[in-house]
Every structure is written in C-alpha cells, then in structure tokens.
Amino acid sequence: MTRESSASPLIFGGDAQSPRAALPVLPPLALYIHIPWCVRKCPYCDFNSHTASPVLPEEEYVDALLADLDQDLHAVYGRELSSIFFGGGTPSLFSADSLGRLLKGIEQRIPFASDIEITLEANPGTFEQDKFVAYRKLGINRLSIGIQSFQQEKLEALGRIHNGDEAVRAAGMARQAGFDNFNLDLMHGLPNQSLDDALADLRTAIALKPTHLSWYQLTLEPNTVFWNQPPTLPEDDTLWDIQEAGQALLAEHGYAQYEVSAYALPGRPARHNLNYWSFGDFIGIGAGAHGKLSHPDGRIIRTWKTRLPKDYLNPAKSFQAGEKALGNDEMPFEFLMNALRLTKGVESRLYPERTGMTLESLAEGRREAEQSGLLQVEPSRLVATERGQLFLNDLLQKFLT
C-alpha cells in the first residue's frame, strides 16, 4: 500500500455502528508530534524510542511528518490548534532549522490559536544554549525537561546520560533562553530509594522554580529491561510515605495537584495535557503516534501510526497502521479514564458534548461508584473522591459494560 492510498481498514469497537447523536460542537484540537530517537534507550522506558545513529534523517523525517499531517487534515473541520507537543524519544536532538521548517509547514495547513502552547521535550544531556535560544525564537514557548533524579546513583540505575549538575544547569539554561514556562519530569520509588532520597530530589527541583512538576512513581512496564531484570524497589510502606510527604512538600511551595501525577503553580497547568484528559481531540503524527479525532456526525476515531522509523520513512508503506471507531459501550470508560485523573474532574455537561451520548448512559455506574465512596455525589460534576483517586482502576471498573 502506498502513501497516496493509505486508508486503513476501520476496526469497529463494540456497538460502534449504533446511532449516536451528532456532536453539538467539536472539541478543541491539539497536535502531538513524535520524534522517536534517543541517545540511549533507558531500561524503564516503554515508549516508542530508538537509539539514534550519528546522523539523524531530519530532513526526510520532517517531510514525512508534513505528508502524514496532510492525510489527517480532513478531520480538522476548520478548527485552530490550541497546542502542539513534541514528544519522544528526545525531540531536542533535532536542529532548530528542522523544527522551524516543520512548524512553518504545520501553520500553513492549520491555523494556530493566538495563545497556542507549544511544548518541546528535552533531556539535560542534549542542552546547548544557542540551540534552545533558537527554539524559543521559533515560537516554542514551553519545555518539558526529563530530569528523573538529581542523584548520581539513581541516574546510573535509570540509565540516564546526564548527571545531577547537568540537570540543574539545564533548568538555568532554559530560563536564560527565554523559557518562563517549563516542566521538570521527576520520578520517585526508584531502586533502593529512601524517603530522604526522594524528598531531596523534590526539594532540588522546587528550588529551580519550574512552573510545573510531573512527579510520578516508577513502574515496571512489559517489554523493558526492568521488566525482565527487575531492580530492588522500595517497600509499599516507604512508597506511601514518599507519596504523602512529597505531596505535602509540593503544596507547601504552591504547587497544586491537578492530575494524578501533575502539579503546577497557579495558572500553569499543561494545556495540551488538560485537553487530552478532558477528551479533547488531537492529531498524532510521527512514528508510533496516536490520535483521537471526532467527527460532526458523532463518530470518534482513535488512530495509530506506523511504529518503526524505517517503516515510517519508507514511501512504499502507509503512515497509518490502523484506526478504531469507539463504540457506545466503550464510551463511558474511554471518557472517564481520562477525566477522572483530574483531581477536580470535569463538568458533567462535558460528557454529552464530547461523546454525543446522554448522561443517563452513565447512571448505573455512577450510582454504584457513589455508593462505594469512589465518586463524589455532585450532579454538576464528574469527580473522584480522594479514595477514588487512590483506587482509580476500581472506580473505572464500574463503567465497563
């Protein structure tokens, strides 16, 4: 199959072909761009990332990304982009010239909102001051810096290419390059980590004054080195102590938890991620990228792109690996597995607006979840209780049909 004829067979889920109301208004639209190369694959990472060769095919990949985008333009329906997120891999391996050409090509195809948020993931080991100044001049206005830890022993255990001093310098360089909005990615529950170790990392991160912190527990994922060769992780009691003490420390310094593992200063939550969690739409381009696109007639389609970079760059292969229409029976779970990650949940009206289904379709699961103390009894909002946040999987099970 060639790229000129790259339509993939539609995979229907559940009763996807049952009638569903037309959407009164289409959700906001975002764009996710996957850059799949890293300097080195980390042993805990299950993302679609591949060790980079000495010379990356930047020009060819940008051409492919724009051609990939062209095939999804039918689902824009006149909307503008509210956010763009460069994820990976390590997008900061690409030159400013390549990213500039890509952004220019995107804006020629889809208009940008006047206040668009454009985020670039970066690792401390790839920071160069001139490069990041150039990124800022392109209109990239937010960075997400993959720190994970500031402690050498922990960084080595995680297979990271930077050291603690480089991590600290990266935050300073981001600020000097003109980024007044940046996230630090930090893990806890690391191999042989104590409560003091975890809080020391968090204090170092807070001292760098990021506007946003993604602070989450290391989990062992299938198809990773850590899954096959598990390291010694802290006991459950220690993990609980770290979680409680860390959340208190973040709150003390003004970082409000707005999602399971996301904390932000006032007015600084990640808009791209908020759109994702509130069941907004996003086009996904790049090797292995996923998307979710709504259509005025009520169809909601999840898409995924060809995973291996060599296949994605092969003109004889399709960019799109597959797509799936969400069925009515899947919609409650699909909507709520995102929305209930938000500590304040979402307004109830968002469910019919974003899914084309009635609130009544949630009634049975909602009643059971409220009676179990997992969902707040609040008709105007869908929001988990504190217990529901802790046992989110149990809460979501109430909405499986």
JSON list of C-alpha atoms in Angstrom, two decimals, residues 12-234:
[
{"chain": "A", "resi": 12, "resn": "PHE", "atom": "CA", "xyz": [-15.21, -1.11, 14.97]},
{"chain": "A", "resi": 13, "resn": "GLY", "atom": "CA", "xyz": [-15.30, -1.49, 18.73]},
{"chain": "A", "resi": 14, "resn": "GLY", "atom": "CA", "xyz": [-18.37, -2.84, 20.49]},
{"chain": "A", "resi": 15, "resn": "ASP", "atom": "CA", "xyz": [-21.58, -1.41, 19.04]},
{"chain": "A", "resi": 16, "resn": "ALA", "atom": "CA", "xyz": [-19.69, 1.33, 17.22]},
{"chain": "A", "resi": 17, "resn": "GLN", "atom": "CA", "xyz": [-22.17, 1.36, 14.37]},
{"chain": "A", "resi": 18, "resn": "SER", "atom": "CA", "xyz": [-25.18, 2.05, 16.61]},
{"chain": "A", "resi": 19, "resn": "PRO", "atom": "CA", "xyz": [-26.70, 5.51, 16.13]},
{"chain": "A", "resi": 20, "resn": "ARG", "atom": "CA", "xyz": [-25.19, 8.26, 18.26]},
{"chain": "A", "resi": 21, "resn": "ALA", "atom": "CA", "xyz": [-26.16, 11.92, 18.42]},
{"chain": "A", "resi": 22, "resn": "ALA", "atom": "CA", "xyz": [-24.26, 14.40, 16.31]},
{"chain": "A", "resi": 23, "resn": "LEU", "atom": "CA", "xyz": [-21.80, 16.43, 18.38]},
{"chain": "A", "resi": 24, "resn": "PRO", "atom": "CA", "xyz": [-23.15, 19.92, 19.13]},
{"chain": "A", "resi": 25, "resn": "VAL", "atom": "CA", "xyz": [-19.65, 21.36, 18.84]},
{"chain": "A", "resi": 26, "resn": "LEU", "atom": "CA", "xyz": [-16.32, 19.71, 18.07]},
{"chain": "A", "resi": 27, "resn": "PRO", "atom": "CA", "xyz": [-13.74, 19.58, 20.90]},
{"chain": "A", "resi": 28, "resn": "PRO", "atom": "CA", "xyz": [-10.60, 21.73, 20.90]},
{"chain": "A", "resi": 29, "resn": "LEU", "atom": "CA", "xyz": [-7.87, 20.41, 18.62]},
{"chain": "A", "resi": 30, "resn": "ALA", "atom": "CA", "xyz": [-4.23, 19.72, 19.55]},
{"chain": "A", "resi": 31, "resn": "LEU", "atom": "CA", "xyz": [-1.29, 18.17, 17.69]},
{"chain": "A", "resi": 32, "resn": "TYR", "atom": "CA", "xyz": [1.14, 15.58, 19.01]},
{"chain": "A", "resi": 33, "resn": "ILE", "atom": "CA", "xyz": [4.42, 15.09, 17.11]},
{"chain": "A", "resi": 34, "resn": "HIS", "atom": "CA", "xyz": [6.57, 12.05, 17.91]},
{"chain": "A", "resi": 35, "resn": "ILE", "atom": "CA", "xyz": [10.34, 12.20, 17.42]},
{"chain": "A", "resi": 36, "resn": "PRO", "atom": "CA", "xyz": [11.40, 8.59, 18.07]},
{"chain": "A", "resi": 37, "resn": "TRP", "atom": "CA", "xyz": [15.17, 8.83, 18.58]},
{"chain": "A", "resi": 38, "resn": "CYS", "atom": "CA", "xyz": [17.17, 8.93, 21.84]},
{"chain": "A", "resi": 39, "resn": "VAL", "atom": "CA", "xyz": [20.88, 8.96, 22.59]},
{"chain": "A", "resi": 40, "resn": "ARG", "atom": "CA", "xyz": [20.30, 5.74, 24.53]},
{"chain": "A", "resi": 41, "resn": "LYS", "atom": "CA", "xyz": [17.25, 3.67, 25.44]},
{"chain": "A", "resi": 42, "resn": "CYS", "atom": "CA", "xyz": [16.55, 3.77, 29.20]},
{"chain": "A", "resi": 43, "resn": "PRO", "atom": "CA", "xyz": [15.87, 0.41, 30.91]},
{"chain": "A", "resi": 44, "resn": "TYR", "atom": "CA", "xyz": [12.49, 1.53, 32.32]},
{"chain": "A", "resi": 45, "resn": "CYS", "atom": "CA", "xyz": [11.17, 3.11, 29.10]},
{"chain": "A", "resi": 46, "resn": "ASP", "atom": "CA", "xyz": [8.29, 1.52, 27.19]},
{"chain": "A", "resi": 47, "resn": "PHE", "atom": "CA", "xyz": [7.78, 4.47, 24.83]},
{"chain": "A", "resi": 48, "resn": "ASN", "atom": "CA", "xyz": [8.43, 4.12, 21.12]},
{"chain": "A", "resi": 49, "resn": "SER", "atom": "CA", "xyz": [12.05, 5.25, 21.22]},
{"chain": "A", "resi": 50, "resn": "HIS", "atom": "CA", "xyz": [15.11, 4.03, 19.30]},
{"chain": "A", "resi": 51, "resn": "THR", "atom": "CA", "xyz": [18.84, 4.63, 19.70]},
{"chain": "A", "resi": 52, "resn": "ALA", "atom": "CA", "xyz": [19.91, 7.42, 17.38]},
{"chain": "A", "resi": 53, "resn": "SER", "atom": "CA", "xyz": [22.50, 6.98, 14.66]},
{"chain": "A", "resi": 54, "resn": "PRO", "atom": "CA", "xyz": [25.32, 9.58, 14.46]},
{"chain": "A", "resi": 55, "resn": "VAL", "atom": "CA", "xyz": [23.37, 11.47, 11.77]},
{"chain": "A", "resi": 56, "resn": "LEU", "atom": "CA", "xyz": [19.59, 11.67, 12.03]},
{"chain": "A", "resi": 57, "resn": "PRO", "atom": "CA", "xyz": [17.41, 11.81, 8.88]},
{"chain": "A", "resi": 58, "resn": "GLU", "atom": "CA", "xyz": [15.95, 15.15, 9.95]},
{"chain": "A", "resi": 59, "resn": "GLU", "atom": "CA", "xyz": [15.02, 16.47, 6.53]},
{"chain": "A", "resi": 60, "resn": "GLU", "atom": "CA", "xyz": [13.36, 13.23, 5.45]},
{"chain": "A", "resi": 61, "resn": "TYR", "atom": "CA", "xyz": [11.51, 12.90, 8.73]},
{"chain": "A", "resi": 62, "resn": "VAL", "atom": "CA", "xyz": [10.14, 16.45, 8.58]},
{"chain": "A", "resi": 63, "resn": "ASP", "atom": "CA", "xyz": [8.94, 15.76, 5.02]},
{"chain": "A", "resi": 64, "resn": "ALA", "atom": "CA", "xyz": [7.24, 12.60, 6.26]},
{"chain": "A", "resi": 65, "resn": "LEU", "atom": "CA", "xyz": [5.61, 14.39, 9.21]},
{"chain": "A", "resi": 66, "resn": "LEU", "atom": "CA", "xyz": [4.07, 17.01, 6.94]},
{"chain": "A", "resi": 67, "resn": "ALA", "atom": "CA", "xyz": [2.85, 14.36, 4.49]},
{"chain": "A", "resi": 68, "resn": "ASP", "atom": "CA", "xyz": [1.40, 12.42, 7.43]},
{"chain": "A", "resi": 69, "resn": "LEU", "atom": "CA", "xyz": [-0.38, 15.56, 8.63]},
{"chain": "A", "resi": 70, "resn": "ASP", "atom": "CA", "xyz": [-1.82, 16.13, 5.17]},
{"chain": "A", "resi": 71, "resn": "GLN", "atom": "CA", "xyz": [-3.67, 12.84, 5.44]},
{"chain": "A", "resi": 72, "resn": "ASP", "atom": "CA", "xyz": [-5.37, 13.88, 8.69]},
{"chain": "A", "resi": 73, "resn": "LEU", "atom": "CA", "xyz": [-6.43, 17.36, 7.55]},
{"chain": "A", "resi": 74, "resn": "HIS", "atom": "CA", "xyz": [-9.90, 16.10, 6.66]},
{"chain": "A", "resi": 75, "resn": "ALA", "atom": "CA", "xyz": [-10.63, 15.86, 10.40]},
{"chain": "A", "resi": 76, "resn": "VAL", "atom": "CA", "xyz": [-9.70, 19.46, 11.24]},
{"chain": "A", "resi": 77, "resn": "TYR", "atom": "CA", "xyz": [-13.10, 20.88, 10.22]},
{"chain": "A", "resi": 78, "resn": "GLY", "atom": "CA", "xyz": [-11.95, 24.50, 10.37]},
{"chain": "A", "resi": 79, "resn": "ARG", "atom": "CA", "xyz": [-10.58, 24.32, 13.91]},
{"chain": "A", "resi": 80, "resn": "GLU", "atom": "CA", "xyz": [-7.36, 26.00, 15.01]},
{"chain": "A", "resi": 81, "resn": "LEU", "atom": "CA", "xyz": [-4.59, 24.33, 17.00]},
{"chain": "A", "resi": 82, "resn": "SER", "atom": "CA", "xyz": [-4.72, 25.11, 20.71]},
{"chain": "A", "resi": 83, "resn": "SER", "atom": "CA", "xyz": [-1.47, 23.29, 21.50]},
{"chain": "A", "resi": 84, "resn": "ILE", "atom": "CA", "xyz": [1.42, 21.35, 19.98]},
{"chain": "A", "resi": 85, "resn": "PHE", "atom": "CA", "xyz": [3.53, 18.84, 21.87]},
{"chain": "A", "resi": 86, "resn": "PHE", "atom": "CA", "xyz": [6.85, 17.45, 20.62]},
{"chain": "A", "resi": 87, "resn": "GLY", "atom": "CA", "xyz": [7.36, 14.14, 22.42]},
{"chain": "A", "resi": 88, "resn": "GLY", "atom": "CA", "xyz": [9.74, 11.26, 22.10]},
{"chain": "A", "resi": 89, "resn": "GLY", "atom": "CA", "xyz": [12.29, 9.93, 22.18]},
{"chain": "A", "resi": 90, "resn": "THR", "atom": "CA", "xyz": [14.26, 13.12, 22.55]},
{"chain": "A", "resi": 91, "resn": "PRO", "atom": "CA", "xyz": [12.91, 15.88, 20.29]},
{"chain": "A", "resi": 92, "resn": "SER", "atom": "CA", "xyz": [15.75, 18.20, 21.33]},
{"chain": "A", "resi": 93, "resn": "LEU", "atom": "CA", "xyz": [18.10, 16.07, 19.22]},
{"chain": "A", "resi": 94, "resn": "PHE", "atom": "CA", "xyz": [16.60, 17.83, 16.17]},
{"chain": "A", "resi": 95, "resn": "SER", "atom": "CA", "xyz": [18.04, 21.13, 14.98]},
{"chain": "A", "resi": 96, "resn": "ALA", "atom": "CA", "xyz": [16.15, 24.40, 15.25]},
{"chain": "A", "resi": 97, "resn": "ASP", "atom": "CA", "xyz": [16.19, 24.64, 11.44]},
{"chain": "A", "resi": 98, "resn": "SER", "atom": "CA", "xyz": [14.34, 21.33, 11.11]},
{"chain": "A", "resi": 99, "resn": "LEU", "atom": "CA", "xyz": [11.78, 22.17, 13.80]},
{"chain": "A", "resi": 100, "resn": "GLY", "atom": "CA", "xyz": [11.31, 25.62, 12.30]},
{"chain": "A", "resi": 101, "resn": "ARG", "atom": "CA", "xyz": [10.56, 24.19, 8.87]},
{"chain": "A", "resi": 102, "resn": "LEU", "atom": "CA", "xyz": [8.12, 21.76, 10.45]},
{"chain": "A", "resi": 103, "resn": "LEU", "atom": "CA", "xyz": [6.29, 24.44, 12.45]},
{"chain": "A", "resi": 104, "resn": "LYS", "atom": "CA", "xyz": [6.04, 26.68, 9.40]},
{"chain": "A", "resi": 105, "resn": "GLY", "atom": "CA", "xyz": [4.59, 23.80, 7.38]},
{"chain": "A", "resi": 106, "resn": "ILE", "atom": "CA", "xyz": [2.05, 23.00, 10.10]},
{"chain": "A", "resi": 107, "resn": "GLU", "atom": "CA", "xyz": [0.86, 26.62, 10.36]},
{"chain": "A", "resi": 108, "resn": "GLN", "atom": "CA", "xyz": [0.40, 26.74, 6.59]},
{"chain": "A", "resi": 109, "resn": "ARG", "atom": "CA", "xyz": [-2.02, 23.81, 6.95]},
{"chain": "A", "resi": 110, "resn": "ILE", "atom": "CA", "xyz": [-3.83, 24.54, 10.24]},
{"chain": "A", "resi": 111, "resn": "PRO", "atom": "CA", "xyz": [-4.15, 28.00, 11.86]},
{"chain": "A", "resi": 112, "resn": "PHE", "atom": "CA", "xyz": [-2.56, 28.46, 15.29]},
{"chain": "A", "resi": 113, "resn": "ALA", "atom": "CA", "xyz": [-4.56, 29.91, 18.19]},
{"chain": "A", "resi": 114, "resn": "SER", "atom": "CA", "xyz": [-3.21, 33.33, 19.18]},
{"chain": "A", "resi": 115, "resn": "ASP", "atom": "CA", "xyz": [-2.19, 31.91, 22.57]},
{"chain": "A", "resi": 116, "resn": "ILE", "atom": "CA", "xyz": [-1.04, 28.49, 21.35]},
{"chain": "A", "resi": 117, "resn": "GLU", "atom": "CA", "xyz": [1.07, 26.44, 23.77]},
{"chain": "A", "resi": 118, "resn": "ILE", "atom": "CA", "xyz": [4.00, 24.69, 22.03]},
{"chain": "A", "resi": 119, "resn": "THR", "atom": "CA", "xyz": [5.91, 22.24, 24.24]},
{"chain": "A", "resi": 120, "resn": "LEU", "atom": "CA", "xyz": [9.20, 20.50, 23.47]},
{"chain": "A", "resi": 121, "resn": "GLU", "atom": "CA", "xyz": [10.51, 17.57, 25.50]},
{"chain": "A", "resi": 122, "resn": "ALA", "atom": "CA", "xyz": [14.23, 17.82, 26.20]},
{"chain": "A", "resi": 123, "resn": "ASN", "atom": "CA", "xyz": [16.82, 15.88, 28.16]},
{"chain": "A", "resi": 124, "resn": "PRO", "atom": "CA", "xyz": [19.63, 17.63, 30.11]},
{"chain": "A", "resi": 125, "resn": "GLY", "atom": "CA", "xyz": [22.28, 15.71, 28.18]},
{"chain": "A", "resi": 126, "resn": "THR", "atom": "CA", "xyz": [21.16, 17.42, 24.94]},
{"chain": "A", "resi": 127, "resn": "PHE", "atom": "CA", "xyz": [21.08, 21.04, 26.19]},
{"chain": "A", "resi": 128, "resn": "GLU", "atom": "CA", "xyz": [23.03, 23.62, 24.20]},
{"chain": "A", "resi": 129, "resn": "GLN", "atom": "CA", "xyz": [22.35, 27.28, 24.98]},
{"chain": "A", "resi": 130, "resn": "ASP", "atom": "CA", "xyz": [22.37, 28.52, 21.38]},
{"chain": "A", "resi": 131, "resn": "LYS", "atom": "CA", "xyz": [20.06, 25.73, 20.26]},
{"chain": "A", "resi": 132, "resn": "PHE", "atom": "CA", "xyz": [17.49, 26.49, 22.95]},
{"chain": "A", "resi": 133, "resn": "VAL", "atom": "CA", "xyz": [17.59, 30.22, 22.25]},
{"chain": "A", "resi": 134, "resn": "ALA", "atom": "CA", "xyz": [16.81, 29.31, 18.63]},
{"chain": "A", "resi": 135, "resn": "TYR", "atom": "CA", "xyz": [13.96, 27.02, 19.73]},
{"chain": "A", "resi": 136, "resn": "ARG", "atom": "CA", "xyz": [12.42, 29.90, 21.69]},
{"chain": "A", "resi": 137, "resn": "LYS", "atom": "CA", "xyz": [12.62, 32.20, 18.66]},
{"chain": "A", "resi": 138, "resn": "LEU", "atom": "CA", "xyz": [10.63, 29.64, 16.66]},
{"chain": "A", "resi": 139, "resn": "GLY", "atom": "CA", "xyz": [7.66, 30.14, 18.96]},
{"chain": "A", "resi": 140, "resn": "ILE", "atom": "CA", "xyz": [8.24, 27.09, 21.16]},
{"chain": "A", "resi": 141, "resn": "ASN", "atom": "CA", "xyz": [7.15, 28.53, 24.50]},
{"chain": "A", "resi": 142, "resn": "ARG", "atom": "CA", "xyz": [7.25, 25.61, 26.94]},
{"chain": "A", "resi": 143, "resn": "LEU", "atom": "CA", "xyz": [9.86, 22.95, 27.76]},
{"chain": "A", "resi": 144, "resn": "SER", "atom": "CA", "xyz": [9.43, 19.61, 29.50]},
{"chain": "A", "resi": 145, "resn": "ILE", "atom": "CA", "xyz": [12.82, 18.57, 30.88]},
{"chain": "A", "resi": 146, "resn": "GLY", "atom": "CA", "xyz": [13.40, 14.89, 31.69]},
{"chain": "A", "resi": 147, "resn": "ILE", "atom": "CA", "xyz": [15.33, 15.04, 34.98]},
{"chain": "A", "resi": 148, "resn": "GLN", "atom": "CA", "xyz": [14.05, 11.87, 36.77]},
{"chain": "A", "resi": 149, "resn": "SER", "atom": "CA", "xyz": [16.57, 12.34, 39.62]},
{"chain": "A", "resi": 150, "resn": "PHE", "atom": "CA", "xyz": [19.42, 14.60, 40.67]},
{"chain": "A", "resi": 151, "resn": "GLN", "atom": "CA", "xyz": [21.36, 11.83, 42.43]},
{"chain": "A", "resi": 152, "resn": "GLN", "atom": "CA", "xyz": [24.15, 10.10, 40.52]},
{"chain": "A", "resi": 153, "resn": "GLU", "atom": "CA", "xyz": [23.47, 6.62, 41.87]},
{"chain": "A", "resi": 154, "resn": "LYS", "atom": "CA", "xyz": [19.81, 6.85, 40.88]},
{"chain": "A", "resi": 155, "resn": "LEU", "atom": "CA", "xyz": [20.60, 8.32, 37.45]},
{"chain": "A", "resi": 156, "resn": "GLU", "atom": "CA", "xyz": [23.00, 5.48, 36.72]},
{"chain": "A", "resi": 157, "resn": "ALA", "atom": "CA", "xyz": [20.40, 2.91, 37.82]},
{"chain": "A", "resi": 158, "resn": "LEU", "atom": "CA", "xyz": [17.91, 4.53, 35.43]},
{"chain": "A", "resi": 159, "resn": "GLY", "atom": "CA", "xyz": [20.39, 4.53, 32.54]},
{"chain": "A", "resi": 160, "resn": "ARG", "atom": "CA", "xyz": [20.26, 8.33, 32.14]},
{"chain": "A", "resi": 161, "resn": "ILE", "atom": "CA", "xyz": [23.03, 10.06, 30.15]},
{"chain": "A", "resi": 162, "resn": "HIS", "atom": "CA", "xyz": [23.17, 13.21, 32.33]},
{"chain": "A", "resi": 163, "resn": "ASN", "atom": "CA", "xyz": [24.39, 13.86, 35.87]},
{"chain": "A", "resi": 164, "resn": "GLY", "atom": "CA", "xyz": [22.83, 15.94, 38.64]},
{"chain": "A", "resi": 165, "resn": "ASP", "atom": "CA", "xyz": [24.84, 19.07, 37.88]},
{"chain": "A", "resi": 166, "resn": "GLU", "atom": "CA", "xyz": [23.76, 18.95, 34.23]},
{"chain": "A", "resi": 167, "resn": "ALA", "atom": "CA", "xyz": [20.15, 18.63, 35.34]},
{"chain": "A", "resi": 168, "resn": "VAL", "atom": "CA", "xyz": [20.43, 21.74, 37.50]},
{"chain": "A", "resi": 169, "resn": "ARG", "atom": "CA", "xyz": [22.18, 23.65, 34.70]},
{"chain": "A", "resi": 170, "resn": "ALA", "atom": "CA", "xyz": [19.50, 22.64, 32.19]},
{"chain": "A", "resi": 171, "resn": "ALA", "atom": "CA", "xyz": [16.82, 24.47, 34.17]},
{"chain": "A", "resi": 172, "resn": "GLY", "atom": "CA", "xyz": [19.01, 27.58, 34.34]},
{"chain": "A", "resi": 173, "resn": "MET", "atom": "CA", "xyz": [19.74, 27.40, 30.61]},
{"chain": "A", "resi": 174, "resn": "ALA", "atom": "CA", "xyz": [16.03, 27.08, 29.84]},
{"chain": "A", "resi": 175, "resn": "ARG", "atom": "CA", "xyz": [15.35, 30.28, 31.76]},
{"chain": "A", "resi": 176, "resn": "GLN", "atom": "CA", "xyz": [18.28, 32.11, 30.11]},
{"chain": "A", "resi": 177, "resn": "ALA", "atom": "CA", "xyz": [16.97, 31.04, 26.70]},
{"chain": "A", "resi": 178, "resn": "GLY", "atom": "CA", "xyz": [13.71, 32.84, 27.43]},
{"chain": "A", "resi": 179, "resn": "PHE", "atom": "CA", "xyz": [11.51, 29.99, 28.66]},
{"chain": "A", "resi": 180, "resn": "ASP", "atom": "CA", "xyz": [9.42, 31.28, 31.55]},
{"chain": "A", "resi": 181, "resn": "ASN", "atom": "CA", "xyz": [7.21, 28.20, 31.43]},
{"chain": "A", "resi": 182, "resn": "PHE", "atom": "CA", "xyz": [8.84, 24.80, 31.90]},
{"chain": "A", "resi": 183, "resn": "ASN", "atom": "CA", "xyz": [8.13, 21.42, 33.43]},
{"chain": "A", "resi": 184, "resn": "LEU", "atom": "CA", "xyz": [10.54, 19.15, 35.26]},
{"chain": "A", "resi": 185, "resn": "ASP", "atom": "CA", "xyz": [9.90, 15.42, 34.97]},
{"chain": "A", "resi": 186, "resn": "LEU", "atom": "CA", "xyz": [10.81, 13.67, 38.23]},
{"chain": "A", "resi": 187, "resn": "MET", "atom": "CA", "xyz": [10.39, 10.05, 39.36]},
{"chain": "A", "resi": 188, "resn": "HIS", "atom": "CA", "xyz": [10.07, 8.53, 42.80]},
{"chain": "A", "resi": 189, "resn": "GLY", "atom": "CA", "xyz": [10.03, 4.94, 44.02]},
{"chain": "A", "resi": 190, "resn": "LEU", "atom": "CA", "xyz": [13.44, 4.45, 42.40]},
{"chain": "A", "resi": 191, "resn": "PRO", "atom": "CA", "xyz": [15.74, 1.48, 43.04]},
{"chain": "A", "resi": 192, "resn": "ASN", "atom": "CA", "xyz": [16.87, 1.50, 46.69]},
{"chain": "A", "resi": 193, "resn": "GLN", "atom": "CA", "xyz": [15.37, 4.96, 47.21]},
{"chain": "A", "resi": 194, "resn": "SER", "atom": "CA", "xyz": [14.64, 6.11, 50.76]},
{"chain": "A", "resi": 195, "resn": "LEU", "atom": "CA", "xyz": [12.14, 8.76, 51.86]},
{"chain": "A", "resi": 196, "resn": "ASP", "atom": "CA", "xyz": [15.03, 11.20, 52.42]},
{"chain": "A", "resi": 197, "resn": "ASP", "atom": "CA", "xyz": [16.39, 10.50, 48.93]},
{"chain": "A", "resi": 198, "resn": "ALA", "atom": "CA", "xyz": [13.03, 11.19, 47.32]},
{"chain": "A", "resi": 199, "resn": "LEU", "atom": "CA", "xyz": [12.41, 14.41, 49.24]},
{"chain": "A", "resi": 200, "resn": "ALA", "atom": "CA", "xyz": [15.95, 15.64, 48.48]},
{"chain": "A", "resi": 201, "resn": "ASP", "atom": "CA", "xyz": [15.21, 15.25, 44.76]},
{"chain": "A", "resi": 202, "resn": "LEU", "atom": "CA", "xyz": [11.93, 17.10, 45.15]},
{"chain": "A", "resi": 203, "resn": "ARG", "atom": "CA", "xyz": [13.50, 19.95, 47.13]},
{"chain": "A", "resi": 204, "resn": "THR", "atom": "CA", "xyz": [16.20, 20.38, 44.48]},
{"chain": "A", "resi": 205, "resn": "ALA", "atom": "CA", "xyz": [13.54, 20.51, 41.77]},
{"chain": "A", "resi": 206, "resn": "ILE", "atom": "CA", "xyz": [11.41, 23.05, 43.67]},
{"chain": "A", "resi": 207, "resn": "ALA", "atom": "CA", "xyz": [14.47, 25.26, 44.21]},
{"chain": "A", "resi": 208, "resn": "LEU", "atom": "CA", "xyz": [14.83, 25.54, 40.42]},
{"chain": "A", "resi": 209, "resn": "LYS", "atom": "CA", "xyz": [11.38, 27.20, 40.34]},
{"chain": "A", "resi": 210, "resn": "PRO", "atom": "CA", "xyz": [9.73, 25.32, 37.46]},
{"chain": "A", "resi": 211, "resn": "THR", "atom": "CA", "xyz": [6.16, 26.34, 36.68]},
{"chain": "A", "resi": 212, "resn": "HIS", "atom": "CA", "xyz": [5.14, 22.69, 36.52]},
{"chain": "A", "resi": 213, "resn": "LEU", "atom": "CA", "xyz": [6.29, 19.38, 38.00]},
{"chain": "A", "resi": 214, "resn": "SER", "atom": "CA", "xyz": [5.42, 15.91, 36.73]},
{"chain": "A", "resi": 215, "resn": "TRP", "atom": "CA", "xyz": [6.16, 13.77, 39.79]},
{"chain": "A", "resi": 216, "resn": "TYR", "atom": "CA", "xyz": [5.30, 10.12, 39.36]},
{"chain": "A", "resi": 217, "resn": "GLN", "atom": "CA", "xyz": [6.21, 6.68, 40.65]},
{"chain": "A", "resi": 218, "resn": "LEU", "atom": "CA", "xyz": [8.46, 4.39, 38.65]},
{"chain": "A", "resi": 219, "resn": "THR", "atom": "CA", "xyz": [6.50, 1.38, 37.41]},
{"chain": "A", "resi": 220, "resn": "LEU", "atom": "CA", "xyz": [7.87, -1.72, 35.73]},
{"chain": "A", "resi": 221, "resn": "GLU", "atom": "CA", "xyz": [6.39, -1.98, 32.25]},
{"chain": "A", "resi": 222, "resn": "PRO", "atom": "CA", "xyz": [6.38, -5.04, 29.95]},
{"chain": "A", "resi": 223, "resn": "ASN", "atom": "CA", "xyz": [8.92, -5.11, 27.11]},
{"chain": "A", "resi": 224, "resn": "THR", "atom": "CA", "xyz": [11.52, -3.16, 29.09]},
{"chain": "A", "resi": 225, "resn": "VAL", "atom": "CA", "xyz": [14.85, -4.17, 30.59]},
{"chain": "A", "resi": 226, "resn": "PHE", "atom": "CA", "xyz": [13.50, -3.51, 34.10]},
{"chain": "A", "resi": 227, "resn": "TRP", "atom": "CA", "xyz": [10.56, -5.85, 33.45]},
{"chain": "A", "resi": 228, "resn": "ASN", "atom": "CA", "xyz": [12.91, -8.70, 32.57]},
{"chain": "A", "resi": 229, "resn": "GLN", "atom": "CA", "xyz": [15.57, -7.80, 35.15]},
{"chain": "A", "resi": 230, "resn": "PRO", "atom": "CA", "xyz": [13.64, -6.11, 37.99]},
{"chain": "A", "resi": 231, "resn": "PRO", "atom": "CA", "xyz": [15.64, -3.80, 40.25]},
{"chain": "A", "resi": 232, "resn": "THR", "atom": "CA", "xyz": [15.07, -3.66, 44.02]},
{"chain": "A", "resi": 233, "resn": "LEU", "atom": "CA", "xyz": [12.32, -1.11, 44.56]},
{"chain": "A", "resi": 234, "resn": "PRO", "atom": "CA", "xyz": [11.19, 0.42, 47.88]}
]
